[in-house]
Short mmCIF file of C-alpha atoms in Angstrom, two decimals:
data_model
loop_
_atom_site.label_atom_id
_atom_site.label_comp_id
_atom_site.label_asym_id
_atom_site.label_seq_id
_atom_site.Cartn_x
_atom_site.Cartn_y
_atom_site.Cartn_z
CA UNK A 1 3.55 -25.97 -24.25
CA UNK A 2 0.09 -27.27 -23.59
CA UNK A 3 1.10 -29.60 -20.83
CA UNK A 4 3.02 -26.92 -19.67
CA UNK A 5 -0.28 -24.62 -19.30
CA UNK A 6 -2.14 -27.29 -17.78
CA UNK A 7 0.53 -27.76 -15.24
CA UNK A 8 0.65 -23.81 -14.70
CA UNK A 9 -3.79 -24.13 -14.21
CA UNK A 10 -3.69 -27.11 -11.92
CA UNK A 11 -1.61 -24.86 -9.74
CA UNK A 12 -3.20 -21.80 -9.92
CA UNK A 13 -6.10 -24.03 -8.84
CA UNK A 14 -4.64 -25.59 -6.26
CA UNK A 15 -3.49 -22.04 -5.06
CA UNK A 16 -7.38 -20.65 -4.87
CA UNK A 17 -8.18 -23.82 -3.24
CA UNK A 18 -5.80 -23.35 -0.21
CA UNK A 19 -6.26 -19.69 0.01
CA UNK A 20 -10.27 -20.49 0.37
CA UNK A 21 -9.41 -23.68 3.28
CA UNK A 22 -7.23 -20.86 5.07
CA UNK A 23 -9.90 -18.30 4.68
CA UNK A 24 -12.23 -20.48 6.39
CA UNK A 25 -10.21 -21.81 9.14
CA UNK A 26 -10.16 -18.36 9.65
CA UNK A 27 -13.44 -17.23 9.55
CA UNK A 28 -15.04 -20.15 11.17
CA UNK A 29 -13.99 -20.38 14.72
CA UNK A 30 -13.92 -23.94 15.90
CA UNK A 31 -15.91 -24.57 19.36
CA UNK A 32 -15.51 -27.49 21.73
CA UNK A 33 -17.91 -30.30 21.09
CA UNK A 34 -21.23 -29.88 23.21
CA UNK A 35 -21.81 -33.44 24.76
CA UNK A 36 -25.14 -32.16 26.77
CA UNK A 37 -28.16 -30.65 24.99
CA UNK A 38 -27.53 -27.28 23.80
CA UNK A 39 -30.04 -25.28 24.32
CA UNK A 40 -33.47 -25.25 26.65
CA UNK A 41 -36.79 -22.87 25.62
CA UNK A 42 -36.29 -21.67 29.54
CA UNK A 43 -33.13 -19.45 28.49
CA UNK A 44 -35.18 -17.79 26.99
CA UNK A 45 -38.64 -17.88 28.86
CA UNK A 46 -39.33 -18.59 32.57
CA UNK A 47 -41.62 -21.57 33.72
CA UNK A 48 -43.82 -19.03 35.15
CA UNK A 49 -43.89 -17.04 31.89
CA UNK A 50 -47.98 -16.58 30.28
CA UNK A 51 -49.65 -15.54 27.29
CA UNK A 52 -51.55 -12.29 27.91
CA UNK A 53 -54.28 -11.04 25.45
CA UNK A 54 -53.51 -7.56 24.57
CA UNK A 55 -56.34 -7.37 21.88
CA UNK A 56 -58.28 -8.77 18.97
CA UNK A 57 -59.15 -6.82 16.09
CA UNK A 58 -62.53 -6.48 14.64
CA UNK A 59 -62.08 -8.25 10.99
CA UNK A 60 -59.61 -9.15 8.67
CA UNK A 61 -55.93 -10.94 9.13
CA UNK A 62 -53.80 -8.54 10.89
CA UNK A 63 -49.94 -8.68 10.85
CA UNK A 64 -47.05 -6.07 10.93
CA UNK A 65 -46.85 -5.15 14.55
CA UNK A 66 -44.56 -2.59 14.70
CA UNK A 67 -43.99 0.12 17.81
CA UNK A 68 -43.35 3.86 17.14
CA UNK A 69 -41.10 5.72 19.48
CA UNK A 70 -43.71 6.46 21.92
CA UNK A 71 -44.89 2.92 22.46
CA UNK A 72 -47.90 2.64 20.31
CA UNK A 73 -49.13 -0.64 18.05
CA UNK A 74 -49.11 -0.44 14.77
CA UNK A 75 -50.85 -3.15 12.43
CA UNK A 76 -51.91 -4.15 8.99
CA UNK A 77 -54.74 -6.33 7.56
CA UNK A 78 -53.77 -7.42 3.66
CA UNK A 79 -57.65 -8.83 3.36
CA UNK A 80 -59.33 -5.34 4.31
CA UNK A 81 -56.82 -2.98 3.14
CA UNK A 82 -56.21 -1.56 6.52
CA UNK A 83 -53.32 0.33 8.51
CA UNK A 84 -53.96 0.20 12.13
CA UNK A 85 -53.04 1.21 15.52
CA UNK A 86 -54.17 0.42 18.82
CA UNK A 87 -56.28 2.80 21.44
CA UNK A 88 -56.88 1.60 24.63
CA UNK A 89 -58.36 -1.85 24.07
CA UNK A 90 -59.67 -1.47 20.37
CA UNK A 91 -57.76 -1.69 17.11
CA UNK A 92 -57.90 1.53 14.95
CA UNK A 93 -58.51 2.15 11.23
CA UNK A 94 -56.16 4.79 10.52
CA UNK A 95 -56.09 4.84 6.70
CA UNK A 96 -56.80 2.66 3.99
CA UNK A 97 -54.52 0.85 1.26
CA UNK A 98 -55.28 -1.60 -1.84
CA UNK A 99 -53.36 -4.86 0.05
CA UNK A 100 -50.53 -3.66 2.70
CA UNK A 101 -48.74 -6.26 4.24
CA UNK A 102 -45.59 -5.57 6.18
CA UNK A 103 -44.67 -2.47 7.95
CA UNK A 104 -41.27 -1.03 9.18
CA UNK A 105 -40.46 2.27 10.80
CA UNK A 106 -37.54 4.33 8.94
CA UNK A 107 -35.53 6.86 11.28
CA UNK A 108 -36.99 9.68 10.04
CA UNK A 109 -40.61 8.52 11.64
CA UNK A 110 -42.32 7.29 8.52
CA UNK A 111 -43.78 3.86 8.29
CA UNK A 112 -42.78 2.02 5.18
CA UNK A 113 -45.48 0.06 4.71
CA UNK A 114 -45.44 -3.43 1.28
CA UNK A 115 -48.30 -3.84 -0.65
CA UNK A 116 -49.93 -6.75 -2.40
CA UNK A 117 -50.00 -5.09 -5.52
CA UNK A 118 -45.76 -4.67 -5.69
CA UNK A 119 -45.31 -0.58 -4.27
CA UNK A 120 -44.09 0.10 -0.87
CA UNK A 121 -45.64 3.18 0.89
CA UNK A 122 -44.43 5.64 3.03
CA UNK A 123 -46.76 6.89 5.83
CA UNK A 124 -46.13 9.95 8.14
CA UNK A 125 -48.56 9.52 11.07
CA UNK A 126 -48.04 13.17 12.03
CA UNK A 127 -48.68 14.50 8.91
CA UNK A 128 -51.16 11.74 7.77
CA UNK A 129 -49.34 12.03 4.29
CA UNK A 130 -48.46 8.97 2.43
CA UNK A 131 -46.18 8.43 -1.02
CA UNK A 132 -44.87 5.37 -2.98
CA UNK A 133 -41.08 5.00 -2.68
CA UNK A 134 -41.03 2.03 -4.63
CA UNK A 135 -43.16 0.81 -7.24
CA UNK A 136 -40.63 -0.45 -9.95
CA UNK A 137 -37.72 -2.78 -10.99
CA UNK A 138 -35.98 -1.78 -14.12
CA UNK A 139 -38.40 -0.22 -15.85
CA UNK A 140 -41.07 -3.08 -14.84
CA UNK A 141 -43.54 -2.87 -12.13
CA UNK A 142 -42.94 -5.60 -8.96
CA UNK A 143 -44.99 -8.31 -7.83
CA UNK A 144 -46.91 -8.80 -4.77
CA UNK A 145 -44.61 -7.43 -1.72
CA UNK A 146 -44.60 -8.95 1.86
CA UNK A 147 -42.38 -8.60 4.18
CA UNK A 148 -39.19 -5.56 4.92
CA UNK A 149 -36.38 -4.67 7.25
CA UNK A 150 -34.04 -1.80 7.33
CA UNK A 151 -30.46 -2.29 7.72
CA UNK A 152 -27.84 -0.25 9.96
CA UNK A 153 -27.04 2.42 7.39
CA UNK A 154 -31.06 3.18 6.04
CA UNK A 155 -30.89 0.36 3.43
CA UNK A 156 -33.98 -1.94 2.62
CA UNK A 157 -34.47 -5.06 2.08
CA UNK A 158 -37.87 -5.95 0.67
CA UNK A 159 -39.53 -9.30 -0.57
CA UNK A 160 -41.58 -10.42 -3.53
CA UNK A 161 -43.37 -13.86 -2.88
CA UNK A 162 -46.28 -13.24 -5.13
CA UNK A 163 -46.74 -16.27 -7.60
CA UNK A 164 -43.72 -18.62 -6.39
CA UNK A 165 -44.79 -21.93 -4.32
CA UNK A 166 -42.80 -24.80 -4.01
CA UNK A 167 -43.44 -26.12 -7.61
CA UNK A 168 -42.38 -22.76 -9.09
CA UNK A 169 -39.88 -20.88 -7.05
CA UNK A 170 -39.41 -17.62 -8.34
CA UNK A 171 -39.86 -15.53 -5.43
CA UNK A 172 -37.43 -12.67 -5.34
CA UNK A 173 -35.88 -10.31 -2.64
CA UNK A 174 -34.20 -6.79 -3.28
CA UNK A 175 -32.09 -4.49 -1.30
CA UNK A 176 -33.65 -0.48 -1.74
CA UNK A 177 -29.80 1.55 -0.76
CA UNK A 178 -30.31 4.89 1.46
CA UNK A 179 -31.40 7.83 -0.53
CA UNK A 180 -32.51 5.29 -3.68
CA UNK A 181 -35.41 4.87 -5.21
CA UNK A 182 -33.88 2.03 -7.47
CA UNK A 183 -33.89 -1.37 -5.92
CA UNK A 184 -31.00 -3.74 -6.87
CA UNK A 185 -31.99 -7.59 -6.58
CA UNK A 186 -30.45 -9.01 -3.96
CA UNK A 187 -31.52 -13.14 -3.97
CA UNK A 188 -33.99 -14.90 -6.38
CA UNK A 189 -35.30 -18.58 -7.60
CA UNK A 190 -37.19 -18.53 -3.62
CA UNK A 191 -40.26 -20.54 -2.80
CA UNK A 192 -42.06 -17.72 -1.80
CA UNK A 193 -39.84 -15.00 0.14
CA UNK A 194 -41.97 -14.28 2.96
CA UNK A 195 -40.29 -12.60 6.20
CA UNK A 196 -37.35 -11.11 6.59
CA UNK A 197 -34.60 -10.27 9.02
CA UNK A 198 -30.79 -9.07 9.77
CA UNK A 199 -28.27 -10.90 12.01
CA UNK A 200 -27.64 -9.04 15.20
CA UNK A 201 -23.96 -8.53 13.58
CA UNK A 202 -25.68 -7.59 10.04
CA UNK A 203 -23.52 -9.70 8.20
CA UNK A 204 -26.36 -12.31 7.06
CA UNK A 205 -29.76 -11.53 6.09
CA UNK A 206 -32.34 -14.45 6.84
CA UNK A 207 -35.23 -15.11 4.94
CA UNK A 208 -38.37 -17.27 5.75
CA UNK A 209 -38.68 -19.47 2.33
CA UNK A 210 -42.41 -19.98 3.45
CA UNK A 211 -43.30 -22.62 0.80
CA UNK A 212 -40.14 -25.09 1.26
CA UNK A 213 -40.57 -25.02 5.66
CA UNK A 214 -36.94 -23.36 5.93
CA UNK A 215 -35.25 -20.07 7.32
CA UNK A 216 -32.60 -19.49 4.28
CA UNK A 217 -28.97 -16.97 5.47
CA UNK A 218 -27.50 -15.02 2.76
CA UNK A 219 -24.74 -12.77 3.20
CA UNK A 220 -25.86 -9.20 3.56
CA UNK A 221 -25.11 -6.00 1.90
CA UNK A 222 -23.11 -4.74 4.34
CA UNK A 223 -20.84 -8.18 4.96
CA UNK A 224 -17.34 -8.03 5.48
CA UNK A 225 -15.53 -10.49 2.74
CA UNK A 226 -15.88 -14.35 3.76
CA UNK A 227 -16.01 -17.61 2.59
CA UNK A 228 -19.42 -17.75 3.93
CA UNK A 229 -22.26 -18.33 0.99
CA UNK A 230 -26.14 -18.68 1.08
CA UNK A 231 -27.05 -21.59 2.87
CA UNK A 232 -30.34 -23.17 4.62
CA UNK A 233 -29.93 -21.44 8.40
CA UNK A 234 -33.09 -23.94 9.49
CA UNK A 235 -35.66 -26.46 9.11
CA UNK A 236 -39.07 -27.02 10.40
CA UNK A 237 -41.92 -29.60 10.13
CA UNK A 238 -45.61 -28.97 10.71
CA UNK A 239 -47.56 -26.25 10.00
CA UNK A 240 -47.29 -24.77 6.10
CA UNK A 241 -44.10 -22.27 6.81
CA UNK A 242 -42.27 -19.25 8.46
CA UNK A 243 -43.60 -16.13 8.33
CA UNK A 244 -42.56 -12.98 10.50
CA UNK A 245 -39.02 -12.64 12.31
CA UNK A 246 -37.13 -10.92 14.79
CA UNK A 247 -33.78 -11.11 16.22
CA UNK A 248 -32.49 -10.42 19.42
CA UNK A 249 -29.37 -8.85 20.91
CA UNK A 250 -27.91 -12.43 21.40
CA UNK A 251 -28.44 -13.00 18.17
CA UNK A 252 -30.87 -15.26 18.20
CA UNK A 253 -33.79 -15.59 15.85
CA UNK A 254 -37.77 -15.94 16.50
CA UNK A 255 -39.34 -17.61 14.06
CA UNK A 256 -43.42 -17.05 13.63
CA UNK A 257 -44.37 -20.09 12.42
CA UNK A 258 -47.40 -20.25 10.35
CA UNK A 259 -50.32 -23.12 10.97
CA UNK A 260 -48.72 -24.29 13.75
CA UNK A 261 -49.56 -21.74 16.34
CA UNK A 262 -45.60 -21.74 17.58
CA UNK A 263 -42.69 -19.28 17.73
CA UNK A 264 -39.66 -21.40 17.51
CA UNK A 265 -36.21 -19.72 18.62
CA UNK A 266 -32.74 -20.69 17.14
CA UNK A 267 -29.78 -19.60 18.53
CA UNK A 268 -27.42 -17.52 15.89
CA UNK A 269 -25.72 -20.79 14.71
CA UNK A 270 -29.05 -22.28 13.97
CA UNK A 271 -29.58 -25.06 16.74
CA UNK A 272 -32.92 -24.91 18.71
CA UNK A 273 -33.68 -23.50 22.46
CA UNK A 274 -37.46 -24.90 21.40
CA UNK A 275 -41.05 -23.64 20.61
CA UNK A 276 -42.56 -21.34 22.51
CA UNK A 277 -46.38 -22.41 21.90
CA UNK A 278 -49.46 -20.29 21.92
CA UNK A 279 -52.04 -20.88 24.45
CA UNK A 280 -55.27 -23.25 23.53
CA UNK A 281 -57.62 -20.91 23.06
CA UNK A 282 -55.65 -19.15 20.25
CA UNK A 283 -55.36 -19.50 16.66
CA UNK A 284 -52.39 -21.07 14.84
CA UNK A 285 -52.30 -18.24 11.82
CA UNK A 286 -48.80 -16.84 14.06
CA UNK A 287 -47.51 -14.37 11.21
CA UNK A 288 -45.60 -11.63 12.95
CA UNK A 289 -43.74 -10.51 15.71
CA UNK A 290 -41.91 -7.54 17.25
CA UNK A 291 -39.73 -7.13 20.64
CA UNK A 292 -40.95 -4.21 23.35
CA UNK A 293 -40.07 -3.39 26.77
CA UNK A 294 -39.34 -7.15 27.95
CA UNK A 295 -42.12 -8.97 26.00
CA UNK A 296 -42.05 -10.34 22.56
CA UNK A 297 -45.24 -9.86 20.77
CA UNK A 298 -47.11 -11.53 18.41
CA UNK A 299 -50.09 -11.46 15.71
CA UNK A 300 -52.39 -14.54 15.10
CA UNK A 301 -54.34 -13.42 12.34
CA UNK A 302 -57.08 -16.12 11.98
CA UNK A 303 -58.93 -14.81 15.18
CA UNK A 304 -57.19 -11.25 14.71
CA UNK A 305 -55.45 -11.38 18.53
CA UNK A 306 -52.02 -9.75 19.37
CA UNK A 307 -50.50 -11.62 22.09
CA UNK A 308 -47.69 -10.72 24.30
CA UNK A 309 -45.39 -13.20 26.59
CA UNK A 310 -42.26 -12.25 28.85
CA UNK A 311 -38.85 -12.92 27.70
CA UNK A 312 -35.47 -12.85 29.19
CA UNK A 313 -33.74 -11.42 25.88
CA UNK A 314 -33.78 -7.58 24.75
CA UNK A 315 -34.74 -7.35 21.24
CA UNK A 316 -32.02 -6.05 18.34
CA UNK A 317 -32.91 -2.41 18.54
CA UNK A 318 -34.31 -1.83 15.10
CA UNK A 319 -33.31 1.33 12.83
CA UNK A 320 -36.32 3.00 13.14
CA UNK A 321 -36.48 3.02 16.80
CA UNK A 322 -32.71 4.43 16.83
#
């Protein structure tokens, strides 16, 4: 009877296993092999393509750039405790929190904004009213927050670097659903979880694992059922790690890459069109960056500038500005 039962597990075994080769064959579209180089940086910017200063803030280490519906900057400065906007050619205090971070626009117009000290706000800019959303995770208040992006449906992603490094990965990300005000952990044991972002098709989510150089792709919420599991999506050398991301139409992915002064773009399989590097009279603190109106922006945060350059790619539109 036993050998019997070992004979009936070896081919239930055997069963999963082909069912899982099949499911991937199917899933995983083979292309021809590319014998020339795959990509070039000018598919994605022209030769005649420049920097432009749009401006530099008075203090602190702004990131965040987001747009509002009508076009206007938005910033924050972690150091000084700052949300921001941009008049004209001066940067704006516009209200004042203990350490925000990251910023996203929800649908419904208000700013969700991390904070260093593990709550997400919510700020209405036309009622100048601000609440927590999110403070808590089972019963047990969060660590430092950085970086958030909504998905299709109104769901949130949100991530908790705070105290993870390389040595001592314990970073965590969560996943807020629409209408909750319980998050759900979504991916943990991270070198510090800095930014985040969704595939243009929103079946992975990709997350900068700041301390360990490498863009990590994990299935999302919303993923239809694959043999696909987490895996490293890319890896860099030079400067410390990625920080802010954004993802065009294409479906290909800006990385802001931090001490390096660089935005490097991989295309949605992960191979490289190439860096797009910041001029020499700026920084190399490139945290964040945000798509509008034909130019991809950015924030270098050790001389406070927002840049902007020309691109040939339309940025993913992002739920907020739906």
């Amino acid at each position: 009877m036993k050998k019997r039962g070992y004979a009936i597990g070896i081919f239930v075994v055997l069963l999963l296993l082909t069912a899982t080769f099949v499911g991937v064959k199917a899933y995983y579209k083979t292309k021809p092999v590319t014998v020339e180089e795959r990509h070039n940086i000018s598919e994605i910017i022209t030769s005649k393509a420049k920097w432009e200063k749009v401006v530099r803030g008075d203090g602190g280490f702004i990131e965040g750039i987001n747009f509002d519906r009508e076009g206007n900057i938005w910033l924050v400065s972690p150091t000084t405790g700052e949300l921001l906007t941009v008049k004209g050619d001066n940067v704006q205090l516009v209200k004042n929190y203990p350490m925000p971070v990251g910023a996203k626009y929800h649908k419904d117009g208000r700013l969700f904004i991390t904070d260093g000290t593990g709550v997400i706000h919510a700020y209405n800019h036309k009622t100048r009213e601000s609440e927590i959303v999110v403070s808590s995770y089972k019963g047990k208040p969060l660590n430092g927050l950085n970086d958030l992006v909504f998905d299709e449906v109104g769901g949130l992603y949100f991530t908790e670097p705070m105290g993870s490094s390389a040595t001592h990965p314990i970073g965590r990300v969560f996943y807020l659903p629409p209408e909750s005000t319980e998050p759900e952990l979504f991916a943990e044991n991270i070198a510090y979880p800095n930014g985040v972002a969704i595939s243009a098709d929103g079946q992975r989510v990709y997350i900068s694992e700041f301390d360990k150089n490498r863009i990590l792709s994990i299935p999302s919420k919303e993923a239809k059922e694959s043999p696909e599991t987490p895996f490293v999506f890319g890896q860099f050398e030079g400067g410390i790690g990625p920080d802010g991301l954004a993802v065009d139409t294409e479906g290909n992915l800006y990385i802001a890459h931090f001490q390096a002064g660089q935005i490097v773009v991989l295309d949605a399989s992960g191979f490289k069109y190439g860096i797009i590097r910041l001029p020499e009279d700026a920084g190399t603190f490139t945290t964040n960056l945000a798509f509008y109106d034909g130019y991809l922006y950015i924030t270098e945060s050790s001389k406070n500038d927002v840049w902007r350059i020309q691109v040939k790619k339309k940025g993913l539109p992002l739920y907020g500005l739906q």
